[in-house]
Coordinates of C-alpha atoms in Angstrom, one line a residue:
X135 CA 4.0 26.6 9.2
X136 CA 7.5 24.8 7.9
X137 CA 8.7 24.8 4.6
X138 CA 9.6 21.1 3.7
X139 CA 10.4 18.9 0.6
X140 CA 9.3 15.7 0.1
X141 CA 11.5 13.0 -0.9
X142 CA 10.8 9.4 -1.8
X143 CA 14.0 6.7 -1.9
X144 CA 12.0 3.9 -3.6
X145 CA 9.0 4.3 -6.7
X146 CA 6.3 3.0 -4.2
X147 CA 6.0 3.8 -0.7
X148 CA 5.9 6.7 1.9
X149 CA 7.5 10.4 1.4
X150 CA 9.2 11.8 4.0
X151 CA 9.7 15.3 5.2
X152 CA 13.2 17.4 4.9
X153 CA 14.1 20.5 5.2
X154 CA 15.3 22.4 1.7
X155 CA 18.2 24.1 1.6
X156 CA 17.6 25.5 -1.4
X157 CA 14.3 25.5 -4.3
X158 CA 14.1 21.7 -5.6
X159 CA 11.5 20.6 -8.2
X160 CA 9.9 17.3 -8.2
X161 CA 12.1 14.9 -9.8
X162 CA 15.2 16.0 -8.7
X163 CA 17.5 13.5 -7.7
X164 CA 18.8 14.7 -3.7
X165 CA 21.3 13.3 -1.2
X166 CA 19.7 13.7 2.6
X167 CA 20.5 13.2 5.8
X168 CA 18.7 10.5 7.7
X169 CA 18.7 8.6 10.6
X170 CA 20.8 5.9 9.1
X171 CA 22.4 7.7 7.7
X172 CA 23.6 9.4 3.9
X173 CA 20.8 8.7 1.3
X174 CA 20.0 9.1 -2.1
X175 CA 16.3 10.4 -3.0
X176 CA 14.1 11.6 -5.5
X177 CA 11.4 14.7 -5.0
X178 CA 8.2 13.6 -5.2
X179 CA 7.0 17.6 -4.3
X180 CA 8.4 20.8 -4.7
X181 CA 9.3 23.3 -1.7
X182 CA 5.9 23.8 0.4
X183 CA 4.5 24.8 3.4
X184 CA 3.1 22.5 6.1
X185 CA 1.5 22.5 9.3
X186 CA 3.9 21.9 12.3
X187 CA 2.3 19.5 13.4
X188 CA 2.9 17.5 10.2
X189 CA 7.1 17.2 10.7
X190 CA 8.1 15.2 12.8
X191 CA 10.9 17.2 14.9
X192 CA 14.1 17.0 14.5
X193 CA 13.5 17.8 10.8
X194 CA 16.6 15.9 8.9
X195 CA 18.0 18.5 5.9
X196 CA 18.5 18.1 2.2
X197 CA 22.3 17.9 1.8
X198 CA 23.0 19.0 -2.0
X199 CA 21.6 17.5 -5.4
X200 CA 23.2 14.4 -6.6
X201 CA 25.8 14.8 -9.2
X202 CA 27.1 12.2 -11.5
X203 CA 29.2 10.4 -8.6
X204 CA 26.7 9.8 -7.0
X205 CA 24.4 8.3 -9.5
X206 CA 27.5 6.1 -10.4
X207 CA 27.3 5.3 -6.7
X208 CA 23.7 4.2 -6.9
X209 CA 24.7 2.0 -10.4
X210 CA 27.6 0.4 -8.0
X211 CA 25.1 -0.2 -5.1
X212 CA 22.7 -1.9 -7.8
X213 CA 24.8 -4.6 -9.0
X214 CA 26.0 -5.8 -5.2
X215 CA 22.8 -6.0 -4.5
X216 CA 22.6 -8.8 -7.1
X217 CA 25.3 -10.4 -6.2
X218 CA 25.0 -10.1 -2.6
X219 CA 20.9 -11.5 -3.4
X220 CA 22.7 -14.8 -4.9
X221 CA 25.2 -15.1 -2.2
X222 CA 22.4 -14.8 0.7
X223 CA 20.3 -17.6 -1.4
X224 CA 23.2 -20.0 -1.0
X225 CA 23.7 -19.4 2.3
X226 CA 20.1 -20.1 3.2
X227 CA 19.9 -23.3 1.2
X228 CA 23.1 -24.5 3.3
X229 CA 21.7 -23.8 6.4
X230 CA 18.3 -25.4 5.6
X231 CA 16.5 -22.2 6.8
X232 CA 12.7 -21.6 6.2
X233 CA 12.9 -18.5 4.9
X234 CA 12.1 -16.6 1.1
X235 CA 14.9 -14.3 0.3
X236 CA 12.8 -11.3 -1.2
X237 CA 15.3 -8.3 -1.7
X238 CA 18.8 -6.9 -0.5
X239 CA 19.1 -3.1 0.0
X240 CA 22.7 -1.5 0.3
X241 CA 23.0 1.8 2.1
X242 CA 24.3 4.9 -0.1
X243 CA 27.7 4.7 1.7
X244 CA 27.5 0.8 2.0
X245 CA 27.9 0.8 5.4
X246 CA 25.0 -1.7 6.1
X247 CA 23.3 -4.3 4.1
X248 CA 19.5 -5.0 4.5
X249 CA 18.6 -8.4 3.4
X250 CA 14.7 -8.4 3.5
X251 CA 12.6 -12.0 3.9
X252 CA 9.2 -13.2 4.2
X253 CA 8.4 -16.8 6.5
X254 CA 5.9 -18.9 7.8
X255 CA 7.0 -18.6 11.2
X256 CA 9.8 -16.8 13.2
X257 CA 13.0 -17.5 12.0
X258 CA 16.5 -18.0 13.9
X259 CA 19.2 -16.5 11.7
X260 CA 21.8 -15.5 14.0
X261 CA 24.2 -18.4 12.5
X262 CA 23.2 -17.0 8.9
X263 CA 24.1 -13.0 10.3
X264 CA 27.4 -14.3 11.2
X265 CA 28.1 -15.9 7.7
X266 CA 27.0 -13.0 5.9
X267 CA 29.1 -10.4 8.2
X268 CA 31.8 -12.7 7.6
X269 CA 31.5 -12.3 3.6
X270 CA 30.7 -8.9 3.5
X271 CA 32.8 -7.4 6.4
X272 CA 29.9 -4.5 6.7
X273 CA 26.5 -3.9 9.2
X274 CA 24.0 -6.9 8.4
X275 CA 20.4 -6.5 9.1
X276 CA 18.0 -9.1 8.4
X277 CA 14.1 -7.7 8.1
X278 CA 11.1 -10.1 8.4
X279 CA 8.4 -9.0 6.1
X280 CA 5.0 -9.5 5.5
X281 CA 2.9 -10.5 2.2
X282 CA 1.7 -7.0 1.3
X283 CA 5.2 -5.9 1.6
X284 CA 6.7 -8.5 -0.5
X285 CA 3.9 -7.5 -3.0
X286 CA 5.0 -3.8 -3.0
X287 CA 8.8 -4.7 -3.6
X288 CA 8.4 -7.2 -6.4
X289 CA 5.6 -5.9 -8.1
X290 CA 3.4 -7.0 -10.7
X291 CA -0.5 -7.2 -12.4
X292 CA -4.0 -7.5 -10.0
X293 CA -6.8 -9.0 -11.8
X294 CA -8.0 -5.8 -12.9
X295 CA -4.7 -6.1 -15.1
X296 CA -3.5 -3.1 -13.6
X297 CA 0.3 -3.0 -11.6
X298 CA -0.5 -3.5 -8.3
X299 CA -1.9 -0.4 -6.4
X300 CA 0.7 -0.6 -3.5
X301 CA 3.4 -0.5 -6.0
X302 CA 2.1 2.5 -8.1
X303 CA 0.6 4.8 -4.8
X304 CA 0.0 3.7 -1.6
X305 CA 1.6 4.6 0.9
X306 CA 0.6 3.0 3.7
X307 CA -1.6 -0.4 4.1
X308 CA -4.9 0.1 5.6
X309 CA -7.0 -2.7 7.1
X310 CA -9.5 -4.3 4.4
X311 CA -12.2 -6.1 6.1
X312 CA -14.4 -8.5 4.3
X313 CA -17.5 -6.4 5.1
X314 CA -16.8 -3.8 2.6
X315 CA -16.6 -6.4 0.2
X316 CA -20.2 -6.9 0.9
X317 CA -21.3 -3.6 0.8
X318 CA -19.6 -3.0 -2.1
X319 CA -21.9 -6.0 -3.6
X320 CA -18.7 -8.2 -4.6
X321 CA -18.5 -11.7 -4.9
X322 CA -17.4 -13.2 -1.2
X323 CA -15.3 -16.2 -3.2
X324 CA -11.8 -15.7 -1.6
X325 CA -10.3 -15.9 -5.5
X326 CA -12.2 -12.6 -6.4
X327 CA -11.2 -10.5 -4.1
X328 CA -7.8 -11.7 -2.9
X329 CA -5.5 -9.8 -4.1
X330 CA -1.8 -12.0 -6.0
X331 CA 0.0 -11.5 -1.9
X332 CA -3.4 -13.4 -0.9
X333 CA -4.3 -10.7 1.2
X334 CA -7.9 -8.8 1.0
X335 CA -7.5 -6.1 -2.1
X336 CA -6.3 -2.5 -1.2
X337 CA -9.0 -0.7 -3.3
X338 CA -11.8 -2.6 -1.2
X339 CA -10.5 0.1 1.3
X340 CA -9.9 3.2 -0.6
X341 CA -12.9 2.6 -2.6
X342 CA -15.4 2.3 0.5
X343 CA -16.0 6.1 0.4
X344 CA -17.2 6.1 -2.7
X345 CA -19.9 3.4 -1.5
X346 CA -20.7 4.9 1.8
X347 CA -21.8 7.9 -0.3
X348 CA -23.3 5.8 -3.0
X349 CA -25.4 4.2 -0.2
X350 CA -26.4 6.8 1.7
X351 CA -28.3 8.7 -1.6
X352 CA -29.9 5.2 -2.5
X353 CA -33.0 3.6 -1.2
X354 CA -31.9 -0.2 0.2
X355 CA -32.9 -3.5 -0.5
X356 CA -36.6 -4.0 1.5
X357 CA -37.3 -0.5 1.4
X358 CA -40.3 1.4 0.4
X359 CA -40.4 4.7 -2.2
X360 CA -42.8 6.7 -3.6
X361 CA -42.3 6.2 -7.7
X362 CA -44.7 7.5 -10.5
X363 CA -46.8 4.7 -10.4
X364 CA -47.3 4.8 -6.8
X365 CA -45.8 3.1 -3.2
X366 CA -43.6 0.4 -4.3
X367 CA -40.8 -2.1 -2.1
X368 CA -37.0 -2.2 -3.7
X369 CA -36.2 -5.4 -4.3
X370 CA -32.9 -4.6 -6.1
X371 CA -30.5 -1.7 -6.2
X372 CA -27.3 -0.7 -8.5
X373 CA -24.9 1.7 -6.3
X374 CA -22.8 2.8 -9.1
X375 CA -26.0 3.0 -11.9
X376 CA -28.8 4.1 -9.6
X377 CA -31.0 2.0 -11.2
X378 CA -33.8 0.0 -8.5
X379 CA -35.7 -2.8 -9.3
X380 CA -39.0 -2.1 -7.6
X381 CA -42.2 -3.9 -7.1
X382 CA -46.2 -2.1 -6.2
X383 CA -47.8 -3.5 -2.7
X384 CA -50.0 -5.5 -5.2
X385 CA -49.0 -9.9 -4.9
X386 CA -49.4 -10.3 -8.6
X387 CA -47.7 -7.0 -9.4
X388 CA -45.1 -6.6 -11.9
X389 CA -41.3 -5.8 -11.1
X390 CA -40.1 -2.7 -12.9
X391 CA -37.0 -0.5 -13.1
X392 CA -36.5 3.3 -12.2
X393 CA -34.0 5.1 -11.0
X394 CA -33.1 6.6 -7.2
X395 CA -33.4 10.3 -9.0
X396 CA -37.1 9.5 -9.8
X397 CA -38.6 8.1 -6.4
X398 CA -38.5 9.5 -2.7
X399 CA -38.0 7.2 0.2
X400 CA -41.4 6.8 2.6
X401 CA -39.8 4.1 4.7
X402 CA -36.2 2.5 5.0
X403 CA -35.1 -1.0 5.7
X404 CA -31.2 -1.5 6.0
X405 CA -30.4 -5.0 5.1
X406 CA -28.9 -6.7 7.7
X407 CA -24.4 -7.4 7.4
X408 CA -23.1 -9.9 9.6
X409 CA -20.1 -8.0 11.3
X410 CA -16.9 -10.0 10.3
X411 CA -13.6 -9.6 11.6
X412 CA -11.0 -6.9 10.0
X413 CA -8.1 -8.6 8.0
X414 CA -4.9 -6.9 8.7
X415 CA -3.6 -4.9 5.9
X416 CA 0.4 -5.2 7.2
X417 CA 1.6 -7.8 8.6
X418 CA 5.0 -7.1 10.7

């Protein structure tokens, strides 16, 4: 086992593993060592154990806790960012480049500026490096990202009315696949379960589960149970209620509701899902 600390450097997104040099408690603002570089963190969990498996060797340290400097730093790094967001928009407009300027990351120290865009296509922006290395006499990287991504950074409400998912904890992007919207007996109109980046929802995919479980405890659609009034086919089923629609062997016989908890399954029929292709999650 090794003791680690995790550390998040934005609100959303992955944590990473470091190695404490002293007891931290989530919340605490850190400054870490990383591969590029100098960064400034936040805990997201305390001093604990994990498997050694887990870290991901060599295991980068926890320098110090940030002091007032450095949180002055951070307020410094904010407001380039701003301007250097405006600067990059004018530079894209002149060279007539298809590209949607999303967000600009400075490092801690400021050695390098991250400009991050979303496109259509592929994009040549050597020219526009060169302008930008020439204004801000630093490292310039330029970072092509997908829809989901550009969700996650900017934020904002689902339909549910919630913030999006990916901004408030997800980690990592999964893919969604337009079969568990059917399972999960959803509307197939594109509209209701798009997510705002256009993209198949997140919770269709962290909320399967739930259904697999659901479905494997209730009798499907065509099947026949054994209910108080005798041998009867489902002709409708509720996962989250539990409540079937059910109909006796007899032509002129009545529909009725029950309840999975009150009949036993004689014979099962699994309706039949086409087998659809998986939608990405990420795009790079």
């Amino acid at each position: 086992m090794t003791e680690v600390v995790s550390v998040k450097f934005k609100d959303s997104g992955r944590a990473y593993y470091f190695a404490p040099d002293a007891a931290y408690n989530k919340g605490d603002f850190v400054i870490v060592e990383t591969a590029n570089g100098i960064s400034f963190g936040t805990v997201s969990k305390e001093n604990h154990e994990v498997d050694d498996s887990a870290v991901v060797q060599p295991l980068k340290k926890v320098l110090r806790k940030a002091n007032d400097k450095d949180h002055k730093k951070i307020e410094q790094n904010h407001q380039k960012e701003a301007e250097a967001f405006k600067i990059c928009e004018e530079k894209i407009a002149a060279r007539e480049l298809d590209m949607n300027l999303v967000e600009v990351e400075y490092s801690f120290d400021g050695t390098k500026i991250t400009f991050f865009f979303t496109s259509d296509g592929r994009v040549d922006f050597r020219e526009l490096v060169k302008d930008l290395a020439a204004c801000f006499h630093t490292r310039i990287e330029l970072r092509q990202i997908g829809v989901r991504d550009e969700a996650r950074m900017l934020g904002g409400l689902g339909i549910c009315g919630q913030p999006f998912c990916c901004k408030q904890f997800l980690e990592d992007f999964e893919p969604v696949s337009i079969k568990m919207a059917k399972e999960q007996g959803l509307s197939l109109n594109p509209t209701k379960i798009s997510g705002t980046c256009g993209r198949l929802m997140c919770c269709l995919k962290y909320e399967q589960n739930a259904y697999d479980y659901l479905h494997s405890i209730t009798p499907p659609i065509g099947s026949t149970v054994k209910t108080n009034e005798g041998a009867a086919t489902v002709v409708d089923a509720n996962l989250l209620t539990g409540n079937l629609i059910v109909k006796g062997k007899d032509p002129d016989a009545i529909p009725y509701k029950t309840n999975r908890k009150a009949v036993k399954l004689l014979s099962k029929k699994s309706p039949k899902v086409e087998n659809e292709g998986e939608f990405e999650a990420e795009e790079q």
